[in-house]
XYZ file of C-alpha atoms in Angstrom:
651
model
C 5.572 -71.402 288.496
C 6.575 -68.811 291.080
C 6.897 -67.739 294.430
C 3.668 -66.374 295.079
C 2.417 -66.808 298.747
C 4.407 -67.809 302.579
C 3.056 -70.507 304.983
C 3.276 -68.495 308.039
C 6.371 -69.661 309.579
C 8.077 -68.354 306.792
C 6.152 -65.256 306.372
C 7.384 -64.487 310.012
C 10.906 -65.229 309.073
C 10.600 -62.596 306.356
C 9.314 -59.806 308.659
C 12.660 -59.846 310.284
C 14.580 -60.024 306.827
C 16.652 -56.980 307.519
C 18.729 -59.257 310.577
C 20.329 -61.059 307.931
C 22.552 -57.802 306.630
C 24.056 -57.684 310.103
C 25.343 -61.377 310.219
C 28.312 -62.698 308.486
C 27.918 -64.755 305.297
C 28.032 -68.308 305.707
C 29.763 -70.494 302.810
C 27.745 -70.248 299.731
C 27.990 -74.110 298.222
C 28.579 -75.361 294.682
C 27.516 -78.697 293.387
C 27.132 -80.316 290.230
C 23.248 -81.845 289.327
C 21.884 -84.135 287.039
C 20.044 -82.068 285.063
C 20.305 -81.230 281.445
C 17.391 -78.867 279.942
C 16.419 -76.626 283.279
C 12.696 -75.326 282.275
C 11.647 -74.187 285.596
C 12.749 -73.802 289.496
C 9.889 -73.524 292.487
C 11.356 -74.054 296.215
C 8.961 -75.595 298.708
C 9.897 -74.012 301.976
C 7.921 -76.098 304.323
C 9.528 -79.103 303.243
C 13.295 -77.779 301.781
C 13.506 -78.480 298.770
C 13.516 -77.531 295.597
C 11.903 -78.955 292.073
C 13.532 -78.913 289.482
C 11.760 -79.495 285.798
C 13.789 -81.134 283.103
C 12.268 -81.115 279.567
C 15.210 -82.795 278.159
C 15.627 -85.569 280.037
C 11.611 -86.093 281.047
C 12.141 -85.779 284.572
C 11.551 -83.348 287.892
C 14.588 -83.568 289.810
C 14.359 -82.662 293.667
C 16.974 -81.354 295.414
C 17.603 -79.921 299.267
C 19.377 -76.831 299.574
C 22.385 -77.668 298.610
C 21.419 -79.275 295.541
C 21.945 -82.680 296.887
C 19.181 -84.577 294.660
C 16.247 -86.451 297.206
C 14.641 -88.006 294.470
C 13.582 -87.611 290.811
C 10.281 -88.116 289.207
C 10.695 -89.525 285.907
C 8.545 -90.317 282.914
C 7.010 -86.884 282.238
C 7.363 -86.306 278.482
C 8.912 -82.687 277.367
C 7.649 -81.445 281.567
C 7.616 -77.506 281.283
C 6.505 -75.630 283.885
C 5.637 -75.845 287.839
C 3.403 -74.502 290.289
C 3.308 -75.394 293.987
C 0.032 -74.726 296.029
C 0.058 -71.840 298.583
C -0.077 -74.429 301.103
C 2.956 -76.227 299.650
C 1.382 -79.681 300.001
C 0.844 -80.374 295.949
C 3.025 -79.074 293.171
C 1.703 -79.495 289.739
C 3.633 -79.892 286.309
C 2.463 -78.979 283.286
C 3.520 -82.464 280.852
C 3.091 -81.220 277.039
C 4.068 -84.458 275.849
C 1.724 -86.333 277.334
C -1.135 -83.982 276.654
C -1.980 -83.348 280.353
C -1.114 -81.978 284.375
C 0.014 -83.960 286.977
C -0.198 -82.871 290.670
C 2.344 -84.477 292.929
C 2.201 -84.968 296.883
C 5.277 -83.146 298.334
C 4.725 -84.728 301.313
C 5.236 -87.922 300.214
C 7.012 -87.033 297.166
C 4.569 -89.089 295.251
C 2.046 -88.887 292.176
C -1.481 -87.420 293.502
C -3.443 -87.017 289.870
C -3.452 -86.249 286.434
C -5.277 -84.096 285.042
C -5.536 -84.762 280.881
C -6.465 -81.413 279.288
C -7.026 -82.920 275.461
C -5.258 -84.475 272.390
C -2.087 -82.275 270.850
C -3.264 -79.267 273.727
C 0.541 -79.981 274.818
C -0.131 -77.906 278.033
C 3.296 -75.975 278.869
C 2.348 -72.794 281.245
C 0.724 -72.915 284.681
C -0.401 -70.574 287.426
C -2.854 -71.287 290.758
C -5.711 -68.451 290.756
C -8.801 -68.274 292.401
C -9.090 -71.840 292.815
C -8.517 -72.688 289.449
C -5.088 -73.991 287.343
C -4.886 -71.813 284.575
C -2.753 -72.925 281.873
C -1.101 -71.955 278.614
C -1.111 -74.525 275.831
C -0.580 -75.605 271.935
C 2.385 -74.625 269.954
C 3.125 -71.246 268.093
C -0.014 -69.484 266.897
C -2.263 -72.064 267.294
C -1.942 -71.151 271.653
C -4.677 -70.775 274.026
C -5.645 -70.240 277.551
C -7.537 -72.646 279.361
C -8.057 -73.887 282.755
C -8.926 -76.719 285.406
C -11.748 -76.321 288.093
C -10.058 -77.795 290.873
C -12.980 -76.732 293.080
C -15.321 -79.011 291.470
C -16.003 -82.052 292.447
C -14.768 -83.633 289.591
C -12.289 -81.360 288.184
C -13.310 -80.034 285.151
C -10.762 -78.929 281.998
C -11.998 -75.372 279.720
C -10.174 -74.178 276.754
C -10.679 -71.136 274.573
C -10.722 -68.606 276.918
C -8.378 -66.236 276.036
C -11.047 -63.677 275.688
C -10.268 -62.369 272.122
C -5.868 -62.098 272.361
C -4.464 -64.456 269.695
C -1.367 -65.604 271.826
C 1.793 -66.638 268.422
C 2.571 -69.658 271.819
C 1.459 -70.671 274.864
C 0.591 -67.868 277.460
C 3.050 -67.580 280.196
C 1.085 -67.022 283.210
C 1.188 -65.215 286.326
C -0.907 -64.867 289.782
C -0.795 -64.127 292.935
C -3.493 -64.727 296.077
C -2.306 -61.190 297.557
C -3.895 -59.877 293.840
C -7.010 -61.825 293.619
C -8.858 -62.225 290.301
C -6.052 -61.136 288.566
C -4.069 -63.454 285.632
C -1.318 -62.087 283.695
C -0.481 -63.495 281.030
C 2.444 -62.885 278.719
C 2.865 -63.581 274.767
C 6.523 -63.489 275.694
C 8.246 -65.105 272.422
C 6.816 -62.401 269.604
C 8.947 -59.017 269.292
C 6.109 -56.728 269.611
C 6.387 -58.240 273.493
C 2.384 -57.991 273.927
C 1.318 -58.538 277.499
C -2.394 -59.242 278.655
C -4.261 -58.802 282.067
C -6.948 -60.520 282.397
C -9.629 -60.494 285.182
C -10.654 -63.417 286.175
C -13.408 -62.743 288.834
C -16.200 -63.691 287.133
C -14.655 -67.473 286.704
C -14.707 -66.077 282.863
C -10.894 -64.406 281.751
C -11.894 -60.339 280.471
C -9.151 -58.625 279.422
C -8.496 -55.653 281.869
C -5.628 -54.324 280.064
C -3.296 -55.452 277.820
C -0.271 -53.114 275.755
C 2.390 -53.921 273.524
C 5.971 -53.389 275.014
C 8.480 -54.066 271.960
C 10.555 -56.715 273.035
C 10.383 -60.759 273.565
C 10.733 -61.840 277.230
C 12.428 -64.334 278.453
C 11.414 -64.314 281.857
C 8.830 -62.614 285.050
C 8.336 -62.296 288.296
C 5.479 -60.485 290.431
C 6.152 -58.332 293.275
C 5.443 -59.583 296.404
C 1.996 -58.298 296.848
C 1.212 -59.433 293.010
C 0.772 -56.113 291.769
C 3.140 -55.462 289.669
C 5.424 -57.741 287.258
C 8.800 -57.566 286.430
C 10.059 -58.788 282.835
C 12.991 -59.831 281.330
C 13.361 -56.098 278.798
C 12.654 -54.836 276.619
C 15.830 -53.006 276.387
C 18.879 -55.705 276.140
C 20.476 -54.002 278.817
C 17.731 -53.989 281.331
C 15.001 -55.377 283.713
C 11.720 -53.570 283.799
C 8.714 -53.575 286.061
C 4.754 -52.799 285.169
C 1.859 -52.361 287.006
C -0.853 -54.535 286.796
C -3.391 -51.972 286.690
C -2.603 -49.835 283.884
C 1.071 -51.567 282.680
C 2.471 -47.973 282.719
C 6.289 -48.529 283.406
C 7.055 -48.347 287.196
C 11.393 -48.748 287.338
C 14.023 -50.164 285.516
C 16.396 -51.935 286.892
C 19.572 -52.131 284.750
C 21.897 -54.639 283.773
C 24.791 -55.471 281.693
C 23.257 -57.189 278.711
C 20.863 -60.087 278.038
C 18.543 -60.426 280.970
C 17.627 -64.158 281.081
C 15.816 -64.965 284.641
C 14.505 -63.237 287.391
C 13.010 -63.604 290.642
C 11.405 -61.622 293.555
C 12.173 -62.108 297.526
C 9.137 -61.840 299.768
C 10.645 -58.490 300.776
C 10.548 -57.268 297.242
C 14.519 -58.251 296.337
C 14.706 -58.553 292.828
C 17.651 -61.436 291.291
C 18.213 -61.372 287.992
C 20.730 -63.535 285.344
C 22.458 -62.069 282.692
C 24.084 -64.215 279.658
C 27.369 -62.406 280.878
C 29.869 -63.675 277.810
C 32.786 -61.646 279.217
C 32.493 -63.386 282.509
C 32.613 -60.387 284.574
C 29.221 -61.016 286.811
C 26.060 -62.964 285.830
C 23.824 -62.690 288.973
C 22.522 -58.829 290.234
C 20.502 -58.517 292.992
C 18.418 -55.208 293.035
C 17.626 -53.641 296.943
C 14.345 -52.503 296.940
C 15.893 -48.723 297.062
C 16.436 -47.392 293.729
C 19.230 -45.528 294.598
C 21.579 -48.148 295.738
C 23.257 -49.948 293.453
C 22.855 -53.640 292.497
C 25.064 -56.388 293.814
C 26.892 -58.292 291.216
C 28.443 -61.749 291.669
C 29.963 -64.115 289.066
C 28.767 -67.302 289.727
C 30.112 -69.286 286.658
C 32.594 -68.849 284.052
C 30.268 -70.202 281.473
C 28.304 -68.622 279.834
C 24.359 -68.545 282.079
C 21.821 -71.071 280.737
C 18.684 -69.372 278.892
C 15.344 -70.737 277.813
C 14.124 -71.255 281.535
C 13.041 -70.043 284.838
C 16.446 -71.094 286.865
C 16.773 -68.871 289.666
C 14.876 -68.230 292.367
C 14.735 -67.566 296.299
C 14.189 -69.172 299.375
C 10.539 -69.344 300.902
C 11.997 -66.877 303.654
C 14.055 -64.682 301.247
C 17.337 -65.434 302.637
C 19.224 -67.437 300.307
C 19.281 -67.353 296.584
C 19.308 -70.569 294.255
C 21.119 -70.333 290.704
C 21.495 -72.753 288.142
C 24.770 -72.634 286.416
C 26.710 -73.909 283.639
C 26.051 -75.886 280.112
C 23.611 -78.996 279.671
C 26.211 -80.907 280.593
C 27.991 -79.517 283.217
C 25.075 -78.252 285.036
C 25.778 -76.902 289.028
C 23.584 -75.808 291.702
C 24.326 -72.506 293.317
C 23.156 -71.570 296.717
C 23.940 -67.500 298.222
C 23.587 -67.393 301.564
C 23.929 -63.850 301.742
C 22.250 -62.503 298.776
C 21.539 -58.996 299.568
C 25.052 -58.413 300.919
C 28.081 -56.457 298.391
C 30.532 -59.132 296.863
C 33.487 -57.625 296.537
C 36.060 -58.271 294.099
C 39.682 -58.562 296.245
C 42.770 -59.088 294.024
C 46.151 -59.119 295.245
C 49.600 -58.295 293.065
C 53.085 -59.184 294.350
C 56.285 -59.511 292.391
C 57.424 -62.758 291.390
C 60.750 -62.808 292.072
C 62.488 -61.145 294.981
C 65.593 -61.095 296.759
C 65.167 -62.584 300.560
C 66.130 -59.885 303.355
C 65.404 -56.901 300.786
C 62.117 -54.877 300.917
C 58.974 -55.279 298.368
C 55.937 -54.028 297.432
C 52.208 -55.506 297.467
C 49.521 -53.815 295.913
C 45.566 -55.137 295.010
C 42.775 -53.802 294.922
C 39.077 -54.312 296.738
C 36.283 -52.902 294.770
C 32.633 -53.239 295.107
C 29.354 -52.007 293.439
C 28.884 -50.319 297.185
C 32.476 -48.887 297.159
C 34.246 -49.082 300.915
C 35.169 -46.091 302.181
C 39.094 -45.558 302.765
C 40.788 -46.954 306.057
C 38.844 -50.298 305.862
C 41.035 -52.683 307.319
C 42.742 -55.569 305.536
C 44.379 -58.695 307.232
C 47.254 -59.347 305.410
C 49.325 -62.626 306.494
C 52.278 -64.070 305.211
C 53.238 -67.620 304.784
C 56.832 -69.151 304.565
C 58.793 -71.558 305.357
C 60.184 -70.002 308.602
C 56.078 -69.266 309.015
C 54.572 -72.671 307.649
C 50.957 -71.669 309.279
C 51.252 -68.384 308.341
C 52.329 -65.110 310.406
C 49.844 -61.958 310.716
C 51.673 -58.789 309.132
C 48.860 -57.131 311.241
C 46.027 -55.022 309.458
C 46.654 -52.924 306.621
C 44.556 -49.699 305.294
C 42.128 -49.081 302.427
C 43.417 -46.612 300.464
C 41.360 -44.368 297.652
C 39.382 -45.731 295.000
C 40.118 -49.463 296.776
C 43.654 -49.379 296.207
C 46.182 -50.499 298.753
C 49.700 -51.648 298.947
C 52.469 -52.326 301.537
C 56.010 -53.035 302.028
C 57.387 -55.992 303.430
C 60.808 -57.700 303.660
C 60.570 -61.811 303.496
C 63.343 -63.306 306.052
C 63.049 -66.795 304.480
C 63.258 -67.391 300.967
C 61.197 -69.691 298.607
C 58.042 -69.775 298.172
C 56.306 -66.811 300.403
C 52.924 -66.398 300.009
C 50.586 -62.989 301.275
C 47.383 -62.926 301.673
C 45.181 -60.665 301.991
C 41.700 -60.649 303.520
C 38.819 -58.888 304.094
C 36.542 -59.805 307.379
C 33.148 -58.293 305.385
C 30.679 -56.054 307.432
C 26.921 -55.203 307.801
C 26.299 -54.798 303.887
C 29.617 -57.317 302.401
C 30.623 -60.374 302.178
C 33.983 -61.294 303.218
C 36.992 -61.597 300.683
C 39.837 -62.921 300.570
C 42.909 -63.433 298.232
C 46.665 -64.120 297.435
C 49.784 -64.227 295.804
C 53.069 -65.844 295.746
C 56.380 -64.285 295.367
C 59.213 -66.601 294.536
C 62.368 -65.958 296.694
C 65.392 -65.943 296.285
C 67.527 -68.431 298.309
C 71.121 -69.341 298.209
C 72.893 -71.965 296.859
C 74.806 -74.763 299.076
C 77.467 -77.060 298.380
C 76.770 -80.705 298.225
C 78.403 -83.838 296.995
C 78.395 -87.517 296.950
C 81.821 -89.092 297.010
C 82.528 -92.982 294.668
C 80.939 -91.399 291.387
C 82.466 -93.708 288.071
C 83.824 -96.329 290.472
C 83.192 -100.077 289.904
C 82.811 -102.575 292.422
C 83.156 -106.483 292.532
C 79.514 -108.119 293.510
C 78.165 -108.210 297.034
C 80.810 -105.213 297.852
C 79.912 -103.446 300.387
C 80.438 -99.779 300.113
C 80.116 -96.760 302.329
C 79.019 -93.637 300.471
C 79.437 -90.420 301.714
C 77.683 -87.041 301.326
C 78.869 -83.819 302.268
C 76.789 -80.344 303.116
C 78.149 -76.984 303.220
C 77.068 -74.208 304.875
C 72.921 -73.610 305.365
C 70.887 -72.175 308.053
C 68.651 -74.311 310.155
C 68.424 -77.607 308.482
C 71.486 -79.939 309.020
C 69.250 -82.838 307.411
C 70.503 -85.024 304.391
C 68.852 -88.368 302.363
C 71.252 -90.574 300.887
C 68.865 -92.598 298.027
C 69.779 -95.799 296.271
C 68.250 -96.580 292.739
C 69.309 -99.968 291.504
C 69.276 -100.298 287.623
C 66.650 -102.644 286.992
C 63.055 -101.904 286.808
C 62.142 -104.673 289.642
C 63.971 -102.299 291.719
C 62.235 -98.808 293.385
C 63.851 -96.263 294.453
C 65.189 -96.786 297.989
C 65.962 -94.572 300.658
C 68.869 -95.553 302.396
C 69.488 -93.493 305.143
C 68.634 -90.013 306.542
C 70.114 -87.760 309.404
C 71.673 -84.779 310.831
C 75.607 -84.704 309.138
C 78.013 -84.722 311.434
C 80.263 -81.395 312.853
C 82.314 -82.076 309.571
C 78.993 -81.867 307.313
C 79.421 -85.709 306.436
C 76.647 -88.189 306.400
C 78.198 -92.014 305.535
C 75.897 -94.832 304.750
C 77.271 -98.463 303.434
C 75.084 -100.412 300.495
C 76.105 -103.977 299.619
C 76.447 -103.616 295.664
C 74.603 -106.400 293.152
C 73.856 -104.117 290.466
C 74.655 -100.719 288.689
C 73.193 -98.183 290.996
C 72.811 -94.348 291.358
C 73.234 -93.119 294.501
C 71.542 -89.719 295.293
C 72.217 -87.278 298.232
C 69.061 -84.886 298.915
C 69.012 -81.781 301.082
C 65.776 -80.212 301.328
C 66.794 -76.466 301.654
C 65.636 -74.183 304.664
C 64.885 -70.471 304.882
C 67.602 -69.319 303.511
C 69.506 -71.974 301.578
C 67.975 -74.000 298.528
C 67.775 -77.514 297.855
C 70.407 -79.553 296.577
C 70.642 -82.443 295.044
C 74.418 -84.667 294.135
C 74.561 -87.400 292.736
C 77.059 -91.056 292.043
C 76.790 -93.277 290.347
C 78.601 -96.950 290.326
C 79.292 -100.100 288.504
C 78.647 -103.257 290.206
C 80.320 -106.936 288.297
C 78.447 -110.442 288.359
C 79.681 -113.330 289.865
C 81.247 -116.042 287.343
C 82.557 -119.010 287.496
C 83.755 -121.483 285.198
C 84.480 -125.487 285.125
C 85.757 -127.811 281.907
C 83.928 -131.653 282.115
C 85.158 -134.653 280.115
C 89.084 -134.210 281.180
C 90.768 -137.265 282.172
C 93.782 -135.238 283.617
C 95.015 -132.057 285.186
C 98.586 -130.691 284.736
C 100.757 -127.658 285.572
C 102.405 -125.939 282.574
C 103.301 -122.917 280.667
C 102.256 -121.152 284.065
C 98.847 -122.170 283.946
C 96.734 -125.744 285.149
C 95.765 -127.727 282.068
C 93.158 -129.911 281.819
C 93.947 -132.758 279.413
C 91.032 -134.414 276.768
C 91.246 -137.059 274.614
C 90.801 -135.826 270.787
C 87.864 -138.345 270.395
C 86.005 -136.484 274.158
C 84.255 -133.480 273.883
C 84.875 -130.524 276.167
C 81.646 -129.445 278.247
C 81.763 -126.119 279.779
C 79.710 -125.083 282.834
C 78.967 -121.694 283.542
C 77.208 -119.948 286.702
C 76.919 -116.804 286.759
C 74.642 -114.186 288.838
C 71.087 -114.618 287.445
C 68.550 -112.200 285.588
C 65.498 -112.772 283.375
C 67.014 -112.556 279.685
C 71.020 -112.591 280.746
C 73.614 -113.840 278.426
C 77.176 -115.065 278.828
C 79.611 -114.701 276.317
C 81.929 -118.006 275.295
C 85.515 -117.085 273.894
C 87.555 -119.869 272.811
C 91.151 -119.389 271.818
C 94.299 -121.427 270.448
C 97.924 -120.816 271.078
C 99.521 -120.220 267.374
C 102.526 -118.382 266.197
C 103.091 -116.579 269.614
C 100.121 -115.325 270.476
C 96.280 -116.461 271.658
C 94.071 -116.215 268.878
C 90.218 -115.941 268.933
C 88.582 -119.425 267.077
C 85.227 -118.570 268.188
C 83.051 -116.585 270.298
C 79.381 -117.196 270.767
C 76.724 -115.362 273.059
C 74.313 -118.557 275.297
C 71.537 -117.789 277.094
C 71.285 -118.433 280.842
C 68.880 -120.059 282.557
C 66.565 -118.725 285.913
C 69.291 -120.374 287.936
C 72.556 -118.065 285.849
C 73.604 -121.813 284.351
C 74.674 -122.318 280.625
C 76.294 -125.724 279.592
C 77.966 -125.943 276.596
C 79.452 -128.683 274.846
C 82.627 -127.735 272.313
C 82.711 -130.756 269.612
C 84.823 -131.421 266.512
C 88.161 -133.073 265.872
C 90.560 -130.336 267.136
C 94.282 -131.449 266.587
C 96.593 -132.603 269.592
C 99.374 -131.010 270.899
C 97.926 -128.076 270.745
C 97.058 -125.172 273.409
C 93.742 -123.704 274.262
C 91.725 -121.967 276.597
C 87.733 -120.721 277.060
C 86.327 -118.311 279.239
C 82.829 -116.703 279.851
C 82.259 -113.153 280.553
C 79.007 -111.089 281.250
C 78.623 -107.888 278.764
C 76.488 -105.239 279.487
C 73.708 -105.010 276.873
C 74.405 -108.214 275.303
C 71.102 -109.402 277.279
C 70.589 -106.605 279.936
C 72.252 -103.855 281.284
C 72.118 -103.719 284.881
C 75.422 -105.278 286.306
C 78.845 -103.961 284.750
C 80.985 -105.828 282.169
C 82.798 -108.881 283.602
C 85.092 -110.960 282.306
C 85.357 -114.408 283.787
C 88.812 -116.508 284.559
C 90.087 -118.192 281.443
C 90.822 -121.979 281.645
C 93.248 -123.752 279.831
C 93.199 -127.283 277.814
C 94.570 -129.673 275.462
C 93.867 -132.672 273.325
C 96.097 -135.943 272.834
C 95.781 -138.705 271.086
C-alpha cells in the first residue's frame, strides 16, 4: 500500500538525498486527473509512474509524474487498496467488490492473476510480508485477517487469523522487508484507535503487542527501516509516531488540525495533509530533526480530500505527489523540492499615484524557517516607458520579513513592481506583484464635421486634431457605418502633422460615426473624439401614362387623360426592408394640399411602382413625390425628400 523497499538504483539516489537542498527548485506542475474517489497512491520508481486506485469509478488510473494519465485499468468493482512488489514488477489491488486480488504486470501494464479470496470476504487492505499478501477483509465487525501464500505453488488463500483481536473493519496493514516478520495492523475506524502487532514468523500471525491509543486514524506510514509507524493522531492537531516494539510514543509531529494522509521519504521525511478549511497551508513536510520546523505549502484552495491514502513520495525521495481538490475537480500535484521552505512573498503598493512624485512599497516574505534580515529582493518595475520591465536593483530584508522602498514612476498608467526572491540552499524561490495605477494627463483631441449631413456618395475629408503629449504623435481615425452588415473600419492611421492634424476622406452611403483614437504614452492618457454624420439616399422619380409634357406655373407638367392612370416609378438606394414614402397633393384655394400619403415597400433592386387610379377631375393641379424617412423601414441613411413632379388631367 506503501513505500516500503528501493530497487537499488534508487536506493543509491537516496544516499545522496541531501544534494537536492543545494539546487534550485524546478517548477512544481499542476494538472487536473480523471479521478473521482482517490483510495490509495503507490509510485513505481523503476518504471515512473504512479497508480492510482479509484473506488468510485472502478478503475486504477496510471499516471507519469506529472499526472499525465498512461493508461487506466478498468472493471475492478469498489478497488481499495495497492501494494507493489519490492521488485516493482507486479502491483496488486485489493477488489472488494468482486470478492478477490488481482496482481497486475507493470511492465506491461497488463492483468497477471487473480487471486479470489471467498464469497462476501470483500478484501479491502493489503501488505507484502514474508512472502505472503496479507490482507484485511469483510465489513464493520464482522473483519478479519487473512492471507495468500504466494510461495506456494498454487497460491493458497487463509482466513481467520487474526490471532484473537476482533477488528469493528477490515485491518489496515503494514510491513516492511527491512522489519521482517513483522505485520501491523491497525483497527483504524473505532475511537478507542486500537493498534495490533503481530509476528508473523512462524507463517502463523501472534500478537506481539497491541495498545489502545484513543483516537480513529485516518492514515500510516512506516519509517524507512519499518520500525516504527506514524499515524494520522490521535490528537486533532497532530501526527504521531510508535514503535513497533513496544508502541510507546516516539515524537509528535504537529499540525494545524485534521491530519488526513501521510507519507515517509526513504530518508525518513515525513509529508503529511491537513483538511486545512481556512486555506492557509494543507501539505507539511517534517525534516527528520525535531527541532526544525515543518515546511508548509498550500497546495489547493479547496478544502484536502479525506478517506484515502493520496500523498506520497517519489521512489528516490525527491519529489512529493499530492492529490488535490473535490471528486470532481480532482488535480495532481507534483513538489519538486519538497524539503525546501516555501515562503509566503506578498507585495503592497498604493493604487493610485501621481506620476513624477515619490511612493512607497511595502510586503512582506515570511517563512516557517524565517530569513534572516538583509536577504536580498529583486524588485523590477514595469511601465510603459519600461514595457519588459526595468531592474530597480536589489532591495533589503528588513526585521520580522518586512521590507519597503521608495520609488518615483516617470511614466504613468499602469506600473507594475515586482518583487522576487531568487530562493537559497533551504527555500524555494518567490515571487510577487502589484500594480499601482498612475496618474497621467489629459490631452486635447477632436474630430471636426460632427451633426453635418451629406448628399450620397460624398466624399468627405475628416479631420482630427492632437494637442500636446509626450512621445506618441500617433492617431486612428475609425469609421462605423450604421448598419449591422457593416464592422467597424479603420480608416487611416499616422503620425499628425507639425499642426497636430491627421485628415482622411470617406465616400459617405450611410449614417456613420467617425472616431479619432490616440493611444496615450507615458505621460499623457488616451483619448478618444468622436463625429458623427448623416448621409441621404439617392431618389429619383418618373410619371408613366402621360401623353404630353408642358411648361407652366414655373414647373414641367405632365399631361393625362382623366380615363389613364398615373404610374409612378421610384429608385431609390437599396436596403433589405427600406420603404419610400408617396405624397400626393392638389392645388386648391392657394395652397398644395396633402390627398394622400402612403408608405411602399422597395424591392432588392430600391424599385417601387405604383399606379394612382380613380376619376380625379380635370383642370386641376397636382404633384407626387417620394422621399426616404429614417425609421419608416430602417434607419441607416438620413431623411430624404425626393423632387416633386407635377401633373394634370383633361378630358
Amino acid at each position: 500500500m506503501r513505500l516500503r523497499t528501493l530497487p537499488a538504483a534508487a536506493a543509491l539516489a537516496a544516499l545522496f538525498g541531501s544534494v537536492v537542498l543545494a539546487a534550485p527548485a524546478s517548477a512544481d506542475s499542476s494538472t487536473s486527473i480523471p479521478v473521482r474517489g482517490a483510495d490509495d497512491t503507490v509510485v513505481d520508481g523503476v518504471h515512473q509512474r504512479v497508480f492510482i486506485s479509484d473506488s468510485y469509478d472502478n478503475q486504477i488510473v496510471v499516471t507519469d509524474f506529472t499526472g499525465a494519465v498512461v493508461t487506466k485499468f478498468t472493471g475492478l468493482p469498489q478497488v481499495r487498496d495497492l501494494e507493489l512488489s519490492p521488485d516493482s514488477g507486479t502491483l496488486y489491488a485489493a477488489v472488494p467488490g468482486a470478492d478477490e486480488i488481482v496482481a497486475l504486470d507493470t511492465a506491461q501494464l497488463t492483468q497477471a492473476a487473480e487471486y479470489p479470496t471467498g464469497d462476501k470476504t470483500a478484501p479491502s487492505r493489503l501488505a507484502l510480508a514474508d512472502g505472503r499478501l496479507w490482507f484485511g477483509y469483510g465489513d464493520q465487525w464482522d473483519s478479519g485477517l487473512g492471507e495468500v501464500d504466494l510461495t506456494a505453488q498454487q497460491p493458497t488463500v487463509t482466513l481467520d487469523l487474526a490471532a484473537g483481536h476482533d477488528f469493528s473493519s477490515p485491518p489496515e496493514l503494514y510491513a516492511d522487508p527491512d522489519n521482517p516478520g513483522t505485520l501491523l495492523a491497525l483497527d483504524a475506524h473505532i475511537s478507542s484507535g486500537p493498534i495490533v502487532v503481530y509476528d508473523i514468523s512462524s507463517g502463523t500471525p501472534v500478537i506481539r503487542v497491541s495498545a489502545e491509543k484513543g483516537a480513529s486514524f485516518q492514515d500510516a506510514a512506516l519509517t524507512p527501516d519499518g520500525r516504527n509507524v506514524i499515524v494520522t493522531g490521535p490528537a486533532p492537531r497532530t501526527l504521531t509516531e510508535y514503535r513497533l516494539s513496544d508502541l510507546s510514543e516516539v515524537r509528535t509531529y504537529p499540525i494545524a488540525l485534521n491530519p488526513l494522509t501521510v507519507s515517509v521519504a526513504p530518508d525518513g521525511t515525513v509529508a503529511a495533509t491537513v483538511l486545512d478549511t481556512d486555506d492557509v497551508g494543507d501539505t507539511y513536510v517534517f525534516g527528520t530533526d525535531p527541532a526544525q520546523p515543518a515546511g508548509v505549502r498550500n497546495l489547493s484552495h479547496s478544502w484536502m480530500p479525506s478517506g484515502g491514502h493520496t500523498t506520497t513520495w517519489s521512489a528516490d525521495g525527491s519529489q512529493l505527489f499530492v492529490l488535490t481538490g473535490s471528486p470532481d475537480a480532482m488535480r495532481f500535484q507534483t513538489v519538486d523540492a519538497p524539503r525546501k521552505y516555501a515562503p509566503t512573498l506578498t507585495v503592497d503598493a498604493p493604487s493610485t499615484a501621481t506620476r513624477a512624485a515619490s511612493l512607497t512599497v511595502k510586503g512582506k516574505l515570511t517563512a516557517n524557517l524565517a530569513l534572516p534580515a538583509g536577504t536580498p529582493l529583486q524588485v523590477t518595475r514595469t511601465d510603459l516607458e519600461s514595457p519588459n520591465g526595468k531592474s530597480l536593483g536589489t532591495k533589503p530584508l528588513g526585521t520580522g520579513g518586512a521590507y519597503s522602498f521608495t520609488d518615483t514612476p516617470p511614466a504613468g498608467g499602469k506600473v507594475r513592481y515586482t518583487v522576487t526572491y531568487a530562493g537559497d540552499a533551504t527555500h524555494t524561490a518567490a515571487t510577487a506583484s502589484d500594480t499601482v495605477s498612475v496618474s497621467r494627463a489629459t490631452p486635447t483631441l477632436t474630430l471636426n464635421n460632427d451633426g453635418k449631413v451629406y448628399d450620397y456618395a460624398k466624399s468627405v475629408t475628416f479631420t482630427a486634431h492632437l494637442g500636446t503629449t509626450y512621445k506618441n504623435r500617433t492617431v486612428e481615425i475609425w469609421a462605423n457605418p450604421y448598419g449591422a452588415d457593416k464592422p467597424d473600419t479603420l480608416v487611416k492611421s499616422g503620425t499628425v502633422d507639425s499642426s497636430g492634424n491627421l485628415s482622411a476622406t470617406l465616400t459617405l452611403t450611410r449614417k456613420t460615426k467617425l472616431t479619432a483614437k490616440f493611444a496615450g504614452d507615458a505621460r499623457y492618457a488616451p483619448k478618444t473624439a468622436t463625429s458623427t454624420v448623416g448621409a441621404k439616399v439617392k431618389v429619383s422619380t418618373t410619371l408613366g401614362g402621360s401623353y404630353k409634357t408642358r411648361y407652366a406655373w414655373n414647373h414641367t407638367y405632365y399631361y393625362f387623360h382623366q380615363s389613364k392612370d398615373p404610374v409612378v416609378t421610384t429608385t431609390m438606394t437599396a436596403y433589405p426592408g427600406r420603404k419610400q414614402l408617396l405624397q400626393v397633393q392638389i392645388y386648391y384655394g392657394g395652397v398644395w394640399q396633402t390627398t394622400a400619403k402612403q408608405y411602399f415597400t422597395l424591392d432588392s433592386a430600391g424599385r417601387s411602382v405604383v399606379t394612382i387610379t380613380g376619376t380625379p377631375p380635370t383642370g386641376y393641379r397636382y404633384r407626387v413625390r417620394d422621399s426616404y424617412i429614417s425609421g419608416s423601414g430602417d434607419s441607416v441613411n438620413t431623411t430624404t425628400y425626393g423632387t416633386w413632379k407635377y401633373f394634370t388631367f383633361t378630358s
